Tab-separated table of C-alpha atoms and ligand atoms in Angstrom:
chain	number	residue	atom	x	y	z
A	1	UNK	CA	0.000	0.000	0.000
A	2	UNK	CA	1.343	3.929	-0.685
A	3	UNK	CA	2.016	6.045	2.858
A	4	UNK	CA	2.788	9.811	2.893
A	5	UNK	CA	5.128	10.096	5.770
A	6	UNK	CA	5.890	13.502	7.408
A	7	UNK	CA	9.147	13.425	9.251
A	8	UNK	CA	10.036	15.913	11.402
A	9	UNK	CA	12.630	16.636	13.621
A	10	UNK	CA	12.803	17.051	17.219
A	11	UNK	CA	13.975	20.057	18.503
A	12	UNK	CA	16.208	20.323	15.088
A	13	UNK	CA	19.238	23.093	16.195
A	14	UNK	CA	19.174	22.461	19.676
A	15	UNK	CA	19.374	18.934	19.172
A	16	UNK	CA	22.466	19.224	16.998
A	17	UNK	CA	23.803	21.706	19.265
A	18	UNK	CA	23.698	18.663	21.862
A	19	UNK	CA	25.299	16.191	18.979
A	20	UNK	CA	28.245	19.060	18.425
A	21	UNK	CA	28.668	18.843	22.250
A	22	UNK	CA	27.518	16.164	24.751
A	23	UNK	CA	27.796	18.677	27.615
A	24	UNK	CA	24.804	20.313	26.648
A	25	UNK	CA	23.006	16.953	26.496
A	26	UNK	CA	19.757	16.579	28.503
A	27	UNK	CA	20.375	20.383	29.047
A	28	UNK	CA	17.653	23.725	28.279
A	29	UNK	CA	19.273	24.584	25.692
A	30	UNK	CA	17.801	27.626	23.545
A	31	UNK	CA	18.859	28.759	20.263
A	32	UNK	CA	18.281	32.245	18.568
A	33	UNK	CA	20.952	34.852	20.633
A	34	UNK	CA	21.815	36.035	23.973
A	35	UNK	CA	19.069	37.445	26.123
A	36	UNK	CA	18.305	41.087	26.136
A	37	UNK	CA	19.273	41.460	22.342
A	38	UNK	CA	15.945	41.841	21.223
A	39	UNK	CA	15.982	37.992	19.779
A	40	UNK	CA	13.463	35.497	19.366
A	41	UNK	CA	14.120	31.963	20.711
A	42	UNK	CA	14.514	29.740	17.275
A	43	UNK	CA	13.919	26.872	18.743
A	44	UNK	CA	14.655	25.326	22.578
A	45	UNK	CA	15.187	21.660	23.600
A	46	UNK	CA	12.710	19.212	24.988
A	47	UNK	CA	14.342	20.215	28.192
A	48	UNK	CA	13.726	24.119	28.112
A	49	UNK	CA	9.932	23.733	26.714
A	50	UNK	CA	9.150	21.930	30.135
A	51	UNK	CA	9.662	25.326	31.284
A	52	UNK	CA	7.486	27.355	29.101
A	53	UNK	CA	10.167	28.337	26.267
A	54	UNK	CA	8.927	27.990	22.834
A	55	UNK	CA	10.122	29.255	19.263
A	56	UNK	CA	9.232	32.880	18.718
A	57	UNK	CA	9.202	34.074	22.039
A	58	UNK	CA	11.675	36.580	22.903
A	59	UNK	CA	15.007	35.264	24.661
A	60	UNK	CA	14.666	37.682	27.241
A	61	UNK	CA	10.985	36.149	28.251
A	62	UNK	CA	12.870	32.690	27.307
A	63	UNK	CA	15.410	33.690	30.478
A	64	UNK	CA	12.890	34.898	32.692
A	65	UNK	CA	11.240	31.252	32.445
A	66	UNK	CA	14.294	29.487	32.292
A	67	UNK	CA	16.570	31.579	34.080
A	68	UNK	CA	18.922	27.928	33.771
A	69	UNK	CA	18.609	28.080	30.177
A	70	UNK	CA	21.851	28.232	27.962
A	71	UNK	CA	21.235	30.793	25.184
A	72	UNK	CA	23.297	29.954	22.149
A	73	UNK	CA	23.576	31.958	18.520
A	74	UNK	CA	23.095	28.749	15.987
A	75	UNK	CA	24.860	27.858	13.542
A	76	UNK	CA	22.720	27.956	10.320
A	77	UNK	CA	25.805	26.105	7.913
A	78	UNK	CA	26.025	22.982	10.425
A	79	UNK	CA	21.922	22.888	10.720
A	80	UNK	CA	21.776	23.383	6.301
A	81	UNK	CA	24.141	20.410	6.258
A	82	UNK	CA	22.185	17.870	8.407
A	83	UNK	CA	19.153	18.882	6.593
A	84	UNK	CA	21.075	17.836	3.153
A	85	UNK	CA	21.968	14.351	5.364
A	86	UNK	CA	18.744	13.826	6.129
A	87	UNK	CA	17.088	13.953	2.538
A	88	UNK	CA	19.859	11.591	1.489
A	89	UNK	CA	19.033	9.081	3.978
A	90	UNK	CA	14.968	9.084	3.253
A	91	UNK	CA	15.929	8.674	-0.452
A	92	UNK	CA	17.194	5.528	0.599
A	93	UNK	CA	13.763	4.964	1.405
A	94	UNK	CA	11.841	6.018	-1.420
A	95	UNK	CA	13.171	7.898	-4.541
A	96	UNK	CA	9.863	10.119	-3.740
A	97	UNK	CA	10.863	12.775	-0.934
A	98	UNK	CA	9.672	15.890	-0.946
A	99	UNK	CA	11.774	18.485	1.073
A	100	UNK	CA	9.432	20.707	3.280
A	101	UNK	CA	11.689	22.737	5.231
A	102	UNK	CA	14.465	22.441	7.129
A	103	UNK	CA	13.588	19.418	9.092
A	104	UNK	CA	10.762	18.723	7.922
A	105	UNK	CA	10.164	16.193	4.838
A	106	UNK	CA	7.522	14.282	2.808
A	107	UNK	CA	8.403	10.445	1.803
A	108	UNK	CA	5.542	8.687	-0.601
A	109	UNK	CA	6.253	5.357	-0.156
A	110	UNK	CA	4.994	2.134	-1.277
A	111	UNK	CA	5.439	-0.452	1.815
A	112	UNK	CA	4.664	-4.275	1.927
A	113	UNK	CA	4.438	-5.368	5.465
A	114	UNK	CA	4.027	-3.061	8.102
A	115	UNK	CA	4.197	0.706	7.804
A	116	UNK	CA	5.079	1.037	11.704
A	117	UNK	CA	8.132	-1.377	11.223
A	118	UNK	CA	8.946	0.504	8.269
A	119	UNK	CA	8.940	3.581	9.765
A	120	UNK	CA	10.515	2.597	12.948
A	121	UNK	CA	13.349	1.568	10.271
A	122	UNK	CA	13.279	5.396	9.362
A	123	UNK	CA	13.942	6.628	12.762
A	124	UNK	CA	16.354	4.411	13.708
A	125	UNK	CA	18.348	5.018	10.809
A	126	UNK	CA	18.488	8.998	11.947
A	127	UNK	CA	19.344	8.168	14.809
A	128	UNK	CA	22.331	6.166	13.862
A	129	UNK	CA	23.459	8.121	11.087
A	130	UNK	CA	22.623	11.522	12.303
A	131	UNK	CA	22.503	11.254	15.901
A	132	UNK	CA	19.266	12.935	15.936
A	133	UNK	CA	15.775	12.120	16.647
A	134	UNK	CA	12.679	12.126	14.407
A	135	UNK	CA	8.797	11.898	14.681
A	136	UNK	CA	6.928	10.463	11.998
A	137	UNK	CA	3.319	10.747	10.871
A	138	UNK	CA	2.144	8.187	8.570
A	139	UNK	CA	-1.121	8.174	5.939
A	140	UNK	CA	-2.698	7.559	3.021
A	141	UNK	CA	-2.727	11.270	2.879
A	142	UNK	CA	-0.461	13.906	3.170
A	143	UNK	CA	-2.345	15.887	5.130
A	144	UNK	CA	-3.172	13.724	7.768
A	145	UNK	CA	0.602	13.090	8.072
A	146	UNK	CA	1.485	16.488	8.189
A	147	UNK	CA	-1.129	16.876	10.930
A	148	UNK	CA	-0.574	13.776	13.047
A	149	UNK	CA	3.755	13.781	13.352
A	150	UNK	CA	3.293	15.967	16.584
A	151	UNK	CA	1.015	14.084	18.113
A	152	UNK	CA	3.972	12.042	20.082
A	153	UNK	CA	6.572	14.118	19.498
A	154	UNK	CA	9.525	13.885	20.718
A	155	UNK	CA	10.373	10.426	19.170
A	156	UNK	CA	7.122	9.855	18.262
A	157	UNK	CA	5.442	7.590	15.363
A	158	UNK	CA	1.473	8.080	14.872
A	159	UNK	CA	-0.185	6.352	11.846
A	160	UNK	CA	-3.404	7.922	11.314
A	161	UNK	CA	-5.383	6.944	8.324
A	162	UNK	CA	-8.228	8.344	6.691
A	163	UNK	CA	-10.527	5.732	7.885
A	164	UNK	CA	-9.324	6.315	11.452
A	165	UNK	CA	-10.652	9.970	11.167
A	166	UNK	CA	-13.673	9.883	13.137
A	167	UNK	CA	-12.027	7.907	16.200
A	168	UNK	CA	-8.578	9.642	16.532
A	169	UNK	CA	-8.941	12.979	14.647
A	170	UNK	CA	-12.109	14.156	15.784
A	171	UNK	CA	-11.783	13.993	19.334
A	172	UNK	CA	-8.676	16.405	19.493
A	173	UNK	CA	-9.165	20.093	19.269
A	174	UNK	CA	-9.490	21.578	16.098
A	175	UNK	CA	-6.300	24.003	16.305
A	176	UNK	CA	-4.217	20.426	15.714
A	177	UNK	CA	-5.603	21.124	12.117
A	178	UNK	CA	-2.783	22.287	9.955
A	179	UNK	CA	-3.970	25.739	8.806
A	180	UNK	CA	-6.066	26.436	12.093
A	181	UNK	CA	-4.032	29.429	13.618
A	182	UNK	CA	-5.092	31.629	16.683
A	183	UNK	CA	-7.320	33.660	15.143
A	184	UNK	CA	-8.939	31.165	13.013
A	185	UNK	CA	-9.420	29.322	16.658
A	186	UNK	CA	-11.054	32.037	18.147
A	187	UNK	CA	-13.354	32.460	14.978
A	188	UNK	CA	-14.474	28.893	15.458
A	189	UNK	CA	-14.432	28.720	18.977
A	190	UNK	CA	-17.652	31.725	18.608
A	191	UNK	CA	-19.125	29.704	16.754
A	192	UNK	CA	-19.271	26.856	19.484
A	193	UNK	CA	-16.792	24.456	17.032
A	194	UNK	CA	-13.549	23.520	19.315
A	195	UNK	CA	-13.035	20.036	18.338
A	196	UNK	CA	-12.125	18.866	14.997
A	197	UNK	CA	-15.150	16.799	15.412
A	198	UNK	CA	-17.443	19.658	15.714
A	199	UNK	CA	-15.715	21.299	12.668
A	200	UNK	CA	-16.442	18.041	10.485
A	201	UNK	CA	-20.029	17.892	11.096
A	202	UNK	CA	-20.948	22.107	10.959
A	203	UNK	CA	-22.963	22.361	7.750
A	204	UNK	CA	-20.972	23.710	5.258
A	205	UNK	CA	-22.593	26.995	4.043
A	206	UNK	CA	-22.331	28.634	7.600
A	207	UNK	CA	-19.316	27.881	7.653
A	208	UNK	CA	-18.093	29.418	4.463
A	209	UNK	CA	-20.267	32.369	4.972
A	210	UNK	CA	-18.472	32.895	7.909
A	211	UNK	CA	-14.263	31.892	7.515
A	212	UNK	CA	-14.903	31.989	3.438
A	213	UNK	CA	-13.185	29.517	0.800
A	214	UNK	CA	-10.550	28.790	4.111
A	215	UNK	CA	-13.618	27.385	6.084
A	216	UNK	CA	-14.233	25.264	2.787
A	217	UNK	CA	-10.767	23.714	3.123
A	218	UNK	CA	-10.570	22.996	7.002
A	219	UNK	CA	-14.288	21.522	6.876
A	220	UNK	CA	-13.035	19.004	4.181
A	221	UNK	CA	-9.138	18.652	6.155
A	222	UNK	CA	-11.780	17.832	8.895
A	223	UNK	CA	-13.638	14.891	7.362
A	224	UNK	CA	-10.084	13.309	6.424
A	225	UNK	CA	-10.604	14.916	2.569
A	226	UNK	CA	-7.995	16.425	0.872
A	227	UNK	CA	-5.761	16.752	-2.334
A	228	UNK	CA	-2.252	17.573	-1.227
A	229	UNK	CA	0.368	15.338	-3.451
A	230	UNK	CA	4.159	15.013	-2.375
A	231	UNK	CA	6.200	16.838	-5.395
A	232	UNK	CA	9.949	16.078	-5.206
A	233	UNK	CA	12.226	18.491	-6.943
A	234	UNK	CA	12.774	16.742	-9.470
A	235	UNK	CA	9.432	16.325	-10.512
A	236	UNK	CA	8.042	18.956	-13.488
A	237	UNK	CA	7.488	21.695	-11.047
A	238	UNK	CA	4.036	20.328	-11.505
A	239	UNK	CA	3.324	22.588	-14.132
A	240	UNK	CA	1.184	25.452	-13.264
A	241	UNK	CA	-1.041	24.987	-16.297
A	242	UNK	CA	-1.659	22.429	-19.370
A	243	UNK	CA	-3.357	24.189	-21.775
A	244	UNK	CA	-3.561	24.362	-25.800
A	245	UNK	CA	-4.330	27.494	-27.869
A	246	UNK	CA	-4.835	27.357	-31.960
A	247	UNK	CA	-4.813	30.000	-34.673
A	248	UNK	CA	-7.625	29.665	-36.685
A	249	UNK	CA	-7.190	29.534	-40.676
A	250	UNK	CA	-9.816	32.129	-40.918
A	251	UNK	CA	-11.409	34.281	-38.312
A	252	UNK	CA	-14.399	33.057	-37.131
A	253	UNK	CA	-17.605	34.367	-36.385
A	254	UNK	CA	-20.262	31.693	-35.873
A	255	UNK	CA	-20.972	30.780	-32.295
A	256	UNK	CA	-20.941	26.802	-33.536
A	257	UNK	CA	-18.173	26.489	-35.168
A	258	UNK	CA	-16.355	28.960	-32.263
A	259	UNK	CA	-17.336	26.628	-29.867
A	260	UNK	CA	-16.658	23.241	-32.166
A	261	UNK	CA	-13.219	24.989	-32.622
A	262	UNK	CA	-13.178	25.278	-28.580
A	263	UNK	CA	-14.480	21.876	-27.824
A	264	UNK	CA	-11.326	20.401	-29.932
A	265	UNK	CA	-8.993	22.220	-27.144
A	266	UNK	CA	-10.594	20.956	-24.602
A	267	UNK	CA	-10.172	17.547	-25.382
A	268	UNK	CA	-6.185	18.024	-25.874
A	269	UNK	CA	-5.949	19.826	-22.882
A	270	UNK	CA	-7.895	17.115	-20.931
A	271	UNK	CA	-5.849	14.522	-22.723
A	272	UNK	CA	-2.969	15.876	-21.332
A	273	UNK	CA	-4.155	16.423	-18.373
A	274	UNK	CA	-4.992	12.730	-17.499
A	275	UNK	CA	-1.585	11.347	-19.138
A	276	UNK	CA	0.474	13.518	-16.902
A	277	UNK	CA	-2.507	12.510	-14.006
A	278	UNK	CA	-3.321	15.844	-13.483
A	279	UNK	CA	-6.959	17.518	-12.845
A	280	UNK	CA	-7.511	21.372	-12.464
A	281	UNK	CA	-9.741	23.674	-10.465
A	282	UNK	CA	-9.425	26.764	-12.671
A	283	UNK	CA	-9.907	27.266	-15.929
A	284	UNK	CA	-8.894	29.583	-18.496
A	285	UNK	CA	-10.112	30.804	-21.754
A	286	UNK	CA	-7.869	33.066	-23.871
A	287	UNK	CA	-9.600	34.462	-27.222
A	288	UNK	CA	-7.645	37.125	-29.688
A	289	UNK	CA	-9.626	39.108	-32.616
A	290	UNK	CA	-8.845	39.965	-35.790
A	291	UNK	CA	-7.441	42.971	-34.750
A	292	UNK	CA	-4.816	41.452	-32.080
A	293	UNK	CA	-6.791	42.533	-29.343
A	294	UNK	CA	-6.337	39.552	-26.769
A	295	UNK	CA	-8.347	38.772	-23.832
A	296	UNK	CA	-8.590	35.926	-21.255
A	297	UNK	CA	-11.041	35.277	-19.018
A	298	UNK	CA	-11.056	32.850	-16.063
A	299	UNK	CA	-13.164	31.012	-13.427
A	300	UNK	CA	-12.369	28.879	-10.408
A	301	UNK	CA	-14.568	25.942	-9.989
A	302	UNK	CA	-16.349	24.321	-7.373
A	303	UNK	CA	-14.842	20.859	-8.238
A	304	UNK	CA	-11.293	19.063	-9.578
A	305	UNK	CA	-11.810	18.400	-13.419
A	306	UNK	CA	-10.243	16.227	-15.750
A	307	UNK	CA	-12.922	15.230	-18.504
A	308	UNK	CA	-13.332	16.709	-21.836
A	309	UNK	CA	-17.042	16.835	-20.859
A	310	UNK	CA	-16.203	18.942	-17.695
A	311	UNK	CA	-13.753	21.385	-19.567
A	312	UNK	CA	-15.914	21.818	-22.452
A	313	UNK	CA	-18.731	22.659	-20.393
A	314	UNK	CA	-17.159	25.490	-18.481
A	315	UNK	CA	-15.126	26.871	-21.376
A	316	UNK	CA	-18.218	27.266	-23.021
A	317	UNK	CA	-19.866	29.066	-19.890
A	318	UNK	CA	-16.676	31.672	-19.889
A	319	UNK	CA	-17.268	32.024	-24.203
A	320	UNK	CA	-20.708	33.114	-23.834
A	321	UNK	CA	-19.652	35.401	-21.109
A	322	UNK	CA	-17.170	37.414	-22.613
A	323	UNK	CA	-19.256	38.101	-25.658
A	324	UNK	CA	-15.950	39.208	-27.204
A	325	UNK	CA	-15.799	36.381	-29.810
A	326	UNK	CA	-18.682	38.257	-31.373
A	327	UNK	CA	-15.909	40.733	-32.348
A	328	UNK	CA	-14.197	37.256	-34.679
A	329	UNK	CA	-11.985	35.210	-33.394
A	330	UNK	CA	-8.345	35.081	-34.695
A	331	UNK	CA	-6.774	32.660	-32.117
A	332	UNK	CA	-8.383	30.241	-28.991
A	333	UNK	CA	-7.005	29.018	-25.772
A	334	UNK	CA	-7.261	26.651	-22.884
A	335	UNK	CA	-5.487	26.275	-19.932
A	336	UNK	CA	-6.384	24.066	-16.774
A	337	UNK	CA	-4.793	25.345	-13.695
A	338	UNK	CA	-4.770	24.942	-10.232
A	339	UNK	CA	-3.596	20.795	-11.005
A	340	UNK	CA	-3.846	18.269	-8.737
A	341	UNK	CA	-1.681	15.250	-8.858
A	342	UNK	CA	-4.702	12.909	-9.457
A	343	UNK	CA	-2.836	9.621	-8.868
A	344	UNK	CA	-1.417	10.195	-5.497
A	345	UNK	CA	-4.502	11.768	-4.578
A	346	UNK	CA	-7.313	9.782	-6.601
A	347	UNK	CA	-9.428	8.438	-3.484
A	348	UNK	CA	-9.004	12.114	-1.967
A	349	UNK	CA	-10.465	13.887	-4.757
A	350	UNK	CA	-13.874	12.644	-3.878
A	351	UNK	CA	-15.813	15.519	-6.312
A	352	UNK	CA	-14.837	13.427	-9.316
A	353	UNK	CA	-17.658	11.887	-10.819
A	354	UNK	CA	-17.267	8.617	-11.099
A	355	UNK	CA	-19.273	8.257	-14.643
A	356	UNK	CA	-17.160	11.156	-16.409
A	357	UNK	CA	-14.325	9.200	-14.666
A	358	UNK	CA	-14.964	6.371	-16.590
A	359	UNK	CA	-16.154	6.986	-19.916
A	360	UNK	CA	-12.880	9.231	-19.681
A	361	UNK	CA	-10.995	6.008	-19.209
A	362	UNK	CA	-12.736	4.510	-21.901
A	363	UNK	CA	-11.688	7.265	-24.310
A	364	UNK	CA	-8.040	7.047	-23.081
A	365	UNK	CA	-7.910	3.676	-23.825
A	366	UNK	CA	-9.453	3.953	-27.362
A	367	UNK	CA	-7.505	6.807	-28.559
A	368	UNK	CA	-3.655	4.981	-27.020
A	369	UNK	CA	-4.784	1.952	-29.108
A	370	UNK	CA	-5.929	3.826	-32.607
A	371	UNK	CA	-4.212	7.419	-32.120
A	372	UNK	CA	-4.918	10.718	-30.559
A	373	UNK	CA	-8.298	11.406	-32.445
A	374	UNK	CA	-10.023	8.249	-32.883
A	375	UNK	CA	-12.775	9.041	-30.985
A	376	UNK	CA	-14.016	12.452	-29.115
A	377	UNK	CA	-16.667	14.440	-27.895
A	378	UNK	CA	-19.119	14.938	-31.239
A	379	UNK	CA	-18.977	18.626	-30.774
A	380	UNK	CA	-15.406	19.193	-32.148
A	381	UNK	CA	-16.584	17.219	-34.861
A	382	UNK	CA	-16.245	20.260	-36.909
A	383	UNK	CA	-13.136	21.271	-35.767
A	384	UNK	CA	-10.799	18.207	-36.503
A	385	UNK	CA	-8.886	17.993	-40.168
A	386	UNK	CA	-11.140	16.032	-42.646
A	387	UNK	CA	-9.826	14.733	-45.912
A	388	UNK	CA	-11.192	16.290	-49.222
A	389	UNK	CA	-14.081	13.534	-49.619
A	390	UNK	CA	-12.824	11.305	-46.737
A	391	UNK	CA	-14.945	10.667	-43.597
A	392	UNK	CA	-14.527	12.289	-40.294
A	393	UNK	CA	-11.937	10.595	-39.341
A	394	UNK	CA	-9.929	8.983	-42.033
A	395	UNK	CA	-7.149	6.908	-39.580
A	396	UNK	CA	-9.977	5.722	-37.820
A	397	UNK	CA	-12.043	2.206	-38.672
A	398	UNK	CA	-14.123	1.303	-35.998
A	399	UNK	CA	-12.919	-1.457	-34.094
A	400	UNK	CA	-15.068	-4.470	-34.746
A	401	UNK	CA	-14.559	-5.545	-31.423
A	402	UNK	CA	-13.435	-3.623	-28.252
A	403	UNK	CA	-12.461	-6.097	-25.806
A	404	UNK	CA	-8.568	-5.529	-25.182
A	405	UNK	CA	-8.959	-1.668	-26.521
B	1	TTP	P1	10.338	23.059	13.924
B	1	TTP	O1	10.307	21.713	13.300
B	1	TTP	O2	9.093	23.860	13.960
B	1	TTP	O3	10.797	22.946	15.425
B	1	TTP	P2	11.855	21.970	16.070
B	1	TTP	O4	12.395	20.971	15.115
B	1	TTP	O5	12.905	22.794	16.746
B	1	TTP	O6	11.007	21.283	17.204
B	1	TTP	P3	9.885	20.163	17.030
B	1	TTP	O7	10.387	18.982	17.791
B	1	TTP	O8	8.679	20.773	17.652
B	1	TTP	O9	9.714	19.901	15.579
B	1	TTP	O10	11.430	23.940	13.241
B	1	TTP	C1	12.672	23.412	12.763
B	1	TTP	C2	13.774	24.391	13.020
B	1	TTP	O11	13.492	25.624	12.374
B	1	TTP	C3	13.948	24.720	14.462
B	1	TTP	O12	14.821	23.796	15.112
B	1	TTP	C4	14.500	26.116	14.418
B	1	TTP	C5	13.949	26.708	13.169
B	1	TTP	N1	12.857	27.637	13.494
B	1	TTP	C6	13.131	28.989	13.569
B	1	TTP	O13	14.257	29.418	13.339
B	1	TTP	N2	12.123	29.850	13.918
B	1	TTP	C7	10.861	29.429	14.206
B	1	TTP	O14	9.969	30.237	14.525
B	1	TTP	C8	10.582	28.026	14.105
B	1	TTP	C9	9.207	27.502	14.406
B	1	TTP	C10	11.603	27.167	13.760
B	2	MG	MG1	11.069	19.847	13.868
């Protein structure tokens, strides 16, 4: 089965101040200046928090609580280094690792057997080749992992799962949501939500009329729903956009053949989109007139979308819109943005519907086996190349049978 795993380091520079210099072991040790210099505490060790001391306070409050406490500078080179270490050594794990920050770090990982044991394997490792310790959330989403590697920290290994949502998630109070601040605590906390349980079951229009598209995205992060993907660097940067654009032959000025002309995009662009696994929340239309006068025009939609159908449908909505095609149209775009990885995320992305999912597939499977245009969405009928006297589709002859396509 495929785990996200969020490791995260305890107490990252203090605990490498301790490696650099076993004196300082099982010490308060805080790093981020000397007190009184009008600096903030970076981070402390396990020791010093049991006194109060966290990251961001100032050192001099960091004192007054820990008057014991040794203050150090850091030593950002030494910390940059260990971070380096530590990607190495989770690449031994799984070529996927994604980087988060400085300690932090995403590993997608396919594991047969046990996903504790495996990543019990993971901490020990950093222990004995960094001499530092680790916690580790484990999922089958990133999210969750993200949110549950504190739960046991320091040393700590939690595997929550999506399924295990309502038992362990909902229980604990809602600012262990990633992306629940203060302030966004206080907002729910008015409106009598303090557990991520009572978060999940709000009804969802309250709460966006009251925290906005934010509420949207913790009410879902609530019910264990999500579509965060781990992106290692080497990975396309995800590419912000797939999209197609074509210069017509003429200019055009007839809403049908506009719009069979628009329906041919989408089905490259959604093409694309599901060979690279990708699915977009925003769409873009981009027309130019016959004078060079270019305009695009964009919408955000409620749902993920990957099907020709889906495109289509609100590329059209955005043409009639704009009204500007009335002017002639010289040149057509479409881009999908806002992507999704839809294959590390597939079960997450629960708006997909499941029938556009599959005649999709269908399509896919047609068009790899007889080429790109074999079959399509009849709209962009009009738009495709025919052959003086040919049919529709010349390279294509109808498969007598499609078992196997
Ligand atoms: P964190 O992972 O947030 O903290 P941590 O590793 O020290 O402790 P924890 O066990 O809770 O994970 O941050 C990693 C490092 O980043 C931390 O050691 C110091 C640095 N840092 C800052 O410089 N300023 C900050 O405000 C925070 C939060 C961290
Ligand atoms: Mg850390």
């Amino acid at each position: 089965m495929r785990y996200a795993i969020h490791v995260d380091m305890d107490a990252f520079f203090a605990a490498i101040e301790q490696r650099a210099n076993p004196a300082l072991r099982g010490k308060p040790v805080i790093v981020g200046g000397r007190p009184g210099s009008r600096s903030a505490v970076a981070t402390a060790s396990y020791e010093a928090r049991r006194f109060g001391v966290h990251s961001g306070m100032s050192t001099s409050e960091a004192q007054r609580l820990c008057p014991q406490g040794i203050f150090l500078p850091g030593n950002s080179s030494h910390y940059l280094h260990t971070s380096v270490k530590l990607y190495k050594l989770l690449r031994e794990f799984s070529p996927r690792v994604e980087p988060a920050s400085i300690d932090e770090a995403y590993v997608d990982a396919e594991v047969h057997g046990n996903v504790e044991d495996f990543g019990r394997r993971i901490m020990q490792r950093i222990e004995s080749e960094l001499g530092l310790t680790a916690s580790l959330g484990i999922s089958d989403s990133k999210y969750l992992a993200k949110v549950c590697s504190p739960f046991s920290k320091p040393r700590g290994l939690t595997v929550l799962l999506r399924s295990d949502v309502p038992l362990q998630l909902w229980p604990r109070p809602v600012q262990c949501l990633y992306g629940v601040g203060e302030k966004t605590r206080e907002q729910l906390a008015r409106m009598g939500c303090t557990s991520v349980g009572d978060l999940a079951r709000m009804k969802l229009p309250d709460l966006q009329g009251r925290l906005g598209r934010p509420g949207v995205a913790l009410w879902h992060y609530a019910r264990g729903e999500d579509c965060w993907s781990i992106i290692t660097p080497g990975e396309s940067p995800n590419a912000k956009s797939i999209g197609h654009e074509h210069t017509l032959h003429e200019d055009m000025f007839e809403q049908s053949r506009v719009e069979a002309v628009l329906c041919d995009l989408c089905e490259r662009v959604s093409r694309r989109a599901r060979r690279a696994h990708m699915a977009g929340r925003r769409l873009v239309l981009k027309l130019r007139d016959p004078n060079f006068y270019t305009t695009s025009h964009g919408r955000t939609l409620p749902r993920l979308i990957d099907s020709a159908e889906d495109l289509f449908a609100a590329a059209r909505v955005l043409l009639q819109e704009t009204r500007f095609w009335r002017r002639g149209v010289r040149l057509l775009g479409v881009s999908l943005q806002k992507l999704s990885d839809t294959q590390h995320t597939r079960q997450l992305c629960l708006e997909f519907d499941r029938a556009s999912r599959q005649s999709s597939a269908v399509v896919d499977r047609i068009n790899r086996k007889y080429g790109d245009h074999a079959i399509g969405l009849a709209r962009s009928l009009e738009a495709k190349p025919r052959r003086r006297g040919g049919p529709v589709f010349p390279s294509f002859q109808p498969p007598s049978n499609l078992e196997g396509v």
